[in-house]
CSV table of C-alpha atoms and ligand atoms in Angstrom, one decimal:
chain,number,residue,atom,x,y,z
A,347,MET,CA,18.3,-6.1,5.4
A,348,GLN,CA,19.4,-7.4,1.9
A,349,TRP,CA,17.6,-10.5,3.4
A,350,LYS,CA,14.0,-8.8,3.3
A,351,TYR,CA,14.6,-7.5,-0.5
A,352,ASP,CA,15.4,-10.8,-1.1
A,353,ARG,CA,12.4,-12.0,-0.1
A,354,LEU,CA,9.8,-10.0,-0.9
A,355,LEU,CA,10.0,-10.7,-4.5
A,356,GLY,CA,8.9,-14.6,-3.2
A,357,ALA,CA,5.9,-13.2,-0.9
A,358,ALA,CA,4.8,-10.7,-3.7
A,359,LYS,CA,4.4,-14.0,-6.1
A,360,GLU,CA,2.6,-16.0,-3.2
A,361,PHE,CA,0.0,-13.4,-3.0
A,362,ASP,CA,-0.3,-13.3,-6.9
A,363,ALA,CA,0.1,-9.5,-6.5
A,364,GLU,CA,0.0,-6.7,-8.9
A,365,MET,CA,2.1,-4.3,-7.7
A,366,LEU,CA,4.2,-3.6,-4.3
A,367,ILE,CA,4.7,-0.4,-2.6
A,368,ASN,CA,7.6,0.6,-1.2
A,369,GLY,CA,8.1,3.7,0.8
A,370,GLY,CA,11.4,4.2,2.1
A,371,ASP,CA,13.8,4.1,3.5
A,372,MET,CA,15.1,1.9,0.8
A,373,LEU,CA,18.5,2.4,1.4
A,374,PRO,CA,21.3,0.4,4.5
A,375,LYS,CA,22.2,3.3,6.9
A,376,ASP,CA,24.8,0.6,9.1
A,377,ILE,CA,27.5,1.4,6.0
A,378,ASP,CA,29.0,5.1,5.6
A,379,LEU,CA,26.0,7.1,4.0
A,380,PHE,CA,28.2,8.5,1.0
A,381,GLU,CA,28.2,4.8,-0.3
A,382,GLN,CA,24.6,4.4,-0.5
A,383,ASP,CA,24.8,5.0,-3.9
A,384,LYS,CA,26.6,1.6,-4.2
A,385,PHE,CA,23.4,0.1,-3.0
A,386,ILE,CA,21.5,1.1,-5.6
A,387,SER,CA,24.0,0.2,-8.4
A,388,GLY,CA,24.7,-3.3,-6.8
A,389,TYR,CA,21.7,-4.2,-5.6
A,390,LEU,CA,18.9,-2.7,-6.1
A,391,ASP,CA,19.1,-2.4,-9.8
A,392,HIS,CA,19.0,-6.4,-9.8
A,393,HIS,CA,16.0,-5.9,-7.6
A,394,PHE,CA,13.9,-4.3,-9.8
A,395,MET,CA,15.0,-6.0,-12.8
A,396,GLN,CA,13.6,-9.1,-11.2
A,397,PHE,CA,9.8,-7.7,-10.5
A,398,ASP,CA,10.3,-5.8,-14.1
A,399,SER,CA,10.3,-9.7,-15.3
A,400,ALA,CA,7.6,-10.8,-13.2
A,401,GLY,CA,5.5,-8.2,-14.3
A,402,ILE,CA,4.9,-6.6,-11.1
A,403,GLN,CA,4.6,-3.0,-10.7
A,404,TYR,CA,6.9,-1.7,-7.8
A,405,LEU,CA,6.0,2.0,-6.7
A,406,CYS,CA,8.8,3.5,-4.7
A,407,TYR,CA,10.9,6.0,-3.7
A,408,PRO,CA,14.0,7.3,-1.2
A,409,GLY,CA,12.9,7.9,2.6
A,410,ASN,CA,14.6,10.7,5.5
A,411,ASP,CA,17.6,8.1,6.0
A,412,ASP,CA,18.7,7.8,2.2
A,413,LEU,CA,21.0,10.3,1.3
A,414,LYS,CA,19.1,13.2,-1.3
A,415,ILE,CA,23.0,13.5,-3.6
A,416,PHE,CA,21.7,9.9,-4.6
A,417,ASP,CA,18.0,10.8,-6.0
A,418,GLN,CA,19.4,11.6,-9.6
A,419,ILE,CA,20.6,7.5,-10.0
A,420,PHE,CA,17.9,5.9,-7.9
A,421,GLU,CA,15.6,7.8,-10.4
A,422,LYS,CA,17.8,6.7,-13.1
A,423,THR,CA,17.6,3.3,-12.0
A,424,CYS,CA,13.7,3.2,-11.4
A,425,ASN,CA,14.1,4.1,-15.3
A,426,LYS,CA,15.7,1.6,-16.6
A,427,TYR,CA,12.9,-0.5,-15.5
A,428,PRO,CA,9.2,0.0,-16.8
A,429,SER,CA,7.1,-1.8,-14.2
A,430,VAL,CA,9.0,0.7,-11.5
A,431,THR,CA,8.6,4.3,-10.7
A,432,ASN,CA,9.7,6.5,-8.4
A,433,LEU,CA,7.1,8.1,-7.1
A,434,ALA,CA,8.4,11.0,-5.0
A,435,GLN,CA,6.0,13.5,-5.6
A,436,ARG,CA,4.5,12.1,-8.3
A,437,LYS,CA,1.0,10.6,-9.2
A,438,VAL,CA,0.9,7.5,-11.5
A,439,GLU,CA,-2.2,5.6,-12.6
A,440,ILE,CA,-2.4,1.6,-12.9
A,441,GLY,CA,-5.6,0.8,-13.6
A,442,GLU,CA,-8.6,2.3,-12.0
A,443,TYR,CA,-6.2,3.6,-9.6
A,444,GLU,CA,-4.1,6.4,-9.2
A,445,PHE,CA,-1.2,6.6,-6.9
A,446,ILE,CA,0.2,9.9,-5.3
A,447,GLY,CA,3.7,9.6,-3.4
A,448,MET,CA,5.4,12.1,-1.3
A,449,ASN,CA,8.4,11.7,1.0
A,450,TRP,CA,8.9,15.1,2.7
A,451,VAL,CA,8.9,14.4,7.2
A,452,VAL,CA,8.4,16.6,9.4
A,453,ASP,CA,11.4,18.0,11.5
A,454,TYR,CA,12.9,15.4,13.9
A,455,PRO,CA,16.1,15.8,16.6
A,456,PHE,CA,18.1,14.1,14.1
A,457,ARG,CA,20.8,15.9,12.4
A,458,LEU,CA,20.4,14.8,8.6
A,459,LYS,CA,18.1,17.2,7.2
A,460,ASP,CA,17.9,15.9,3.4
A,461,ARG,CA,14.0,16.1,3.3
A,462,CYS,CA,12.7,17.6,6.7
A,463,ARG,CA,9.9,20.2,6.5
A,464,MET,CA,8.1,22.4,9.1
A,465,ASP,CA,4.6,20.6,9.6
A,466,THR,CA,2.5,24.0,9.4
A,467,ASP,CA,3.8,27.3,9.9
A,468,ASP,CA,3.1,27.6,13.3
A,469,TYR,CA,5.1,24.4,13.9
A,470,VAL,CA,7.3,24.3,17.6
A,471,PHE,CA,10.7,22.6,16.4
A,472,GLN,CA,12.1,19.9,18.7
A,473,LYS,CA,15.2,20.0,20.8
A,474,GLN,CA,18.1,19.2,18.6
A,475,LEU,CA,21.2,16.6,18.6
A,476,GLY,CA,23.0,19.0,17.2
A,477,SER,CA,23.3,21.3,14.0
A,478,GLY,CA,21.5,20.0,11.1
A,479,LEU,CA,23.3,18.8,8.2
A,480,LEU,CA,22.6,17.9,4.3
A,481,SER,CA,24.2,15.9,1.6
A,482,ALA,CA,27.0,17.6,-0.7
A,483,PRO,CA,28.5,15.5,-3.2
A,484,ASN,CA,31.8,16.5,-1.1
A,485,GLY,CA,30.4,15.2,2.1
A,486,TRP,CA,28.0,17.1,5.1
A,487,LYS,CA,27.1,20.7,4.3
A,488,GLU,CA,26.6,21.8,7.9
A,489,ILE,CA,23.6,24.3,8.7
A,490,ASP,CA,24.7,26.6,11.5
A,491,ASP,CA,21.2,27.9,12.0
A,492,TRP,CA,18.6,25.2,11.0
A,493,PHE,CA,15.5,26.9,12.3
A,494,ALA,CA,16.1,29.7,10.6
A,495,TYR,CA,17.0,27.4,7.1
A,496,ALA,CA,13.8,25.3,7.6
A,497,LYS,CA,11.7,28.4,8.1
A,498,ASN,CA,12.3,29.2,4.4
A,499,LEU,CA,11.4,25.9,2.8
A,500,PRO,CA,7.8,24.9,2.5
A,501,THR,CA,6.0,23.2,5.3
A,502,ILE,CA,4.4,20.1,5.3
A,503,GLU,CA,0.9,21.6,4.6
A,504,GLU,CA,2.4,23.5,1.4
A,505,GLU,CA,4.0,20.4,0.3
A,506,LEU,CA,1.0,18.8,-0.1
A,507,GLU,CA,-1.0,20.9,-2.2
A,508,ARG,CA,1.7,21.2,-4.5
A,509,LEU,CA,1.1,17.6,-5.3
A,510,PRO,CA,-0.5,16.3,-8.4
A,511,ARG,CA,-3.9,15.9,-7.6
A,512,PRO,CA,-6.2,12.9,-8.6
A,513,LYS,CA,-9.5,12.7,-11.1
A,514,ASP,CA,-11.5,10.6,-8.4
A,515,MET,CA,-9.9,10.6,-4.6
A,516,SER,CA,-12.5,7.9,-4.3
A,517,LYS,CA,-10.1,6.3,-6.3
A,518,SER,CA,-7.2,7.4,-5.0
A,519,ILE,CA,-4.0,6.0,-2.9
A,520,TYR,CA,-1.7,8.3,-1.1
A,521,VAL,CA,1.9,7.0,-0.3
A,522,ILE,CA,3.6,9.5,2.6
A,523,HIS,CA,6.6,8.2,4.1
A,524,MET,CA,5.6,10.7,7.0
A,525,PRO,CA,2.1,9.2,9.4
A,526,PRO,CA,-0.7,11.2,10.4
A,527,ALA,CA,-1.0,12.2,13.9
A,528,GLY,CA,-3.8,11.1,16.3
A,529,LEU,CA,-4.2,7.9,15.1
A,530,GLY,CA,-1.7,5.9,17.0
A,531,LEU,CA,0.5,5.4,13.4
A,532,ASP,CA,3.0,7.6,14.8
A,533,MET,CA,4.3,6.7,18.5
A,534,ILE,CA,7.7,6.8,19.1
A,535,HIS,CA,9.2,4.5,22.2
A,536,GLN,CA,8.4,6.8,24.9
A,537,GLY,CA,4.7,6.6,23.7
A,538,ILE,CA,5.2,10.3,21.9
A,539,SER,CA,3.1,10.8,19.4
A,540,VAL,CA,5.0,12.7,16.3
A,541,GLY,CA,3.0,12.5,13.7
A,542,SER,CA,2.0,14.9,11.1
A,543,LYS,CA,-0.8,17.2,11.9
A,544,ALA,CA,-0.8,18.8,8.1
A,545,ILE,CA,-1.2,15.0,6.8
A,546,TYR,CA,-4.1,14.1,9.1
A,547,ASP,CA,-5.9,17.1,7.9
A,548,PHE,CA,-5.4,16.5,4.6
A,549,ILE,CA,-6.5,13.0,4.5
A,550,LYS,CA,-9.5,14.3,6.4
A,551,ASN,CA,-10.7,17.2,4.0
A,552,HIS,CA,-10.1,15.3,1.2
A,553,GLN,CA,-10.5,11.4,1.9
A,554,PRO,CA,-8.7,9.4,-0.7
A,555,LYS,CA,-9.5,5.7,-0.7
A,556,LEU,CA,-6.4,4.6,0.9
A,557,THR,CA,-2.9,6.2,2.5
A,558,LEU,CA,0.1,4.1,3.2
A,559,HIS,CA,2.5,5.2,5.6
A,560,GLY,CA,5.7,4.5,7.2
A,561,HIS,CA,8.8,6.0,9.0
A,562,ILE,CA,7.9,5.7,13.0
A,563,HIS,CA,8.9,2.1,12.6
A,564,GLU,CA,8.5,1.0,16.2
A,565,SER,CA,4.7,2.7,16.1
A,566,PRO,CA,2.5,-0.7,15.8
A,567,GLY,CA,4.6,-2.2,18.6
A,568,VAL,CA,4.1,0.4,21.1
A,569,SER,CA,0.6,2.1,20.0
A,570,ASP,CA,-0.8,-1.4,19.0
A,571,ARG,CA,-2.1,0.1,16.0
A,572,TRP,CA,-1.4,-0.9,12.6
A,573,PHE,CA,-4.3,0.8,10.2
A,574,ALA,CA,-6.9,3.6,11.5
A,575,GLU,CA,-10.1,4.9,9.9
A,576,LEU,CA,-10.1,8.7,9.7
A,577,GLY,CA,-13.9,9.3,7.8
A,578,LYS,CA,-13.9,7.0,4.7
A,579,THR,CA,-10.1,6.9,4.6
A,580,ILE,CA,-7.9,3.7,5.6
A,581,CYS,CA,-4.9,4.4,6.8
A,582,ILE,CA,-1.9,2.1,6.8
A,583,GLN,CA,1.6,1.4,8.5
A,584,PRO,CA,3.1,-1.7,8.5
A,585,GLY,CA,5.8,-0.8,11.0
A,586,GLN,CA,9.3,-2.7,10.4
A,587,LEU,CA,11.4,-3.6,12.9
A,588,ASN,CA,14.0,-7.0,13.1
A,589,ASP,CA,11.1,-9.0,11.4
A,590,LEU,CA,10.1,-8.6,7.7
A,591,THR,CA,6.8,-6.8,7.9
A,592,TYR,CA,4.2,-6.0,5.4
A,593,VAL,CA,0.7,-6.0,4.4
A,594,THR,CA,-1.1,-7.2,1.8
A,595,ILE,CA,-4.1,-5.0,0.4
A,596,ASP,CA,-6.9,-6.2,-1.9
A,597,LEU,CA,-8.2,-3.0,-3.6
A,598,SER,CA,-10.9,-4.1,-4.9
A,599,THR,CA,-12.7,-6.2,-1.7
A,600,MET,CA,-10.6,-3.4,1.2
A,601,LYS,CA,-9.3,-6.4,2.7
A,602,TYR,CA,-5.8,-6.3,4.3
A,603,GLU,CA,-3.6,-8.1,6.4
A,604,ARG,CA,-0.4,-7.3,8.5
A,605,ILE,CA,2.5,-10.3,7.7
A,606,LYS,CA,5.5,-10.5,10.0
A,607,GLU,CA,8.2,-12.8,8.6
A,608,GLN,CA,11.7,-14.0,10.2
A,609,ARG,CA,14.7,-14.2,8.6
A,610,ARG,CA,15.5,-17.8,7.4
A,611,VAL,CA,18.7,-19.6,8.3
B,200,ZN,ZN1,11.8,7.3,7.6
């Protein structure tokens, strides 16, 4: 995973990028998750510094696989550098554009529930792989009845309504970790669509210029789609498997290109 980060700065410079957007998940998950903070202080800090020195804006946030107990250290690390912004549930204006981020996800069968929400009030839960777990300073906090617990949380639909609003939707870019339903950007291996209906409706109703998504890493390989149009909005989901996969975007012409790079040995 680290080679992908190492390569990003070079790729950003070659494209002459003004900004890099990293929409989570950002921390390694092939280690003890309770040691993810070491990656923030031991690696991401330096990574952010390099972009800051290069004068490239860096918008990012943790994803559902990044433990929520480390949000504070993540935030502090971002705040060390003027060019780096933690965009989770925030809005930032850069040039003529407004960027708004959201990193809550629709619930899934997996046990880690730190950032999980019901999609809408009538959401039907998937079969679970075990009891729910929340990260806590002393280890996992087990949730006996996750469905009841989740029903007391805001839904994705409500979280979207709570986000800061842009002055001009036609100049706004939403960075939403969870992909919308129904556009082929949300397909898991079995060809099943697991995207958010609330996010689909939000985009359809509000029509931002651009929305950026991730989360379902295999989706472009399954559906053969990594971008879609929903009314006037362009929605992009680059996917992310073994190769470094990213999309370059020129906001003034709305030309975009998906690039896959293999690890160089
Ligand atoms: Zn995710």
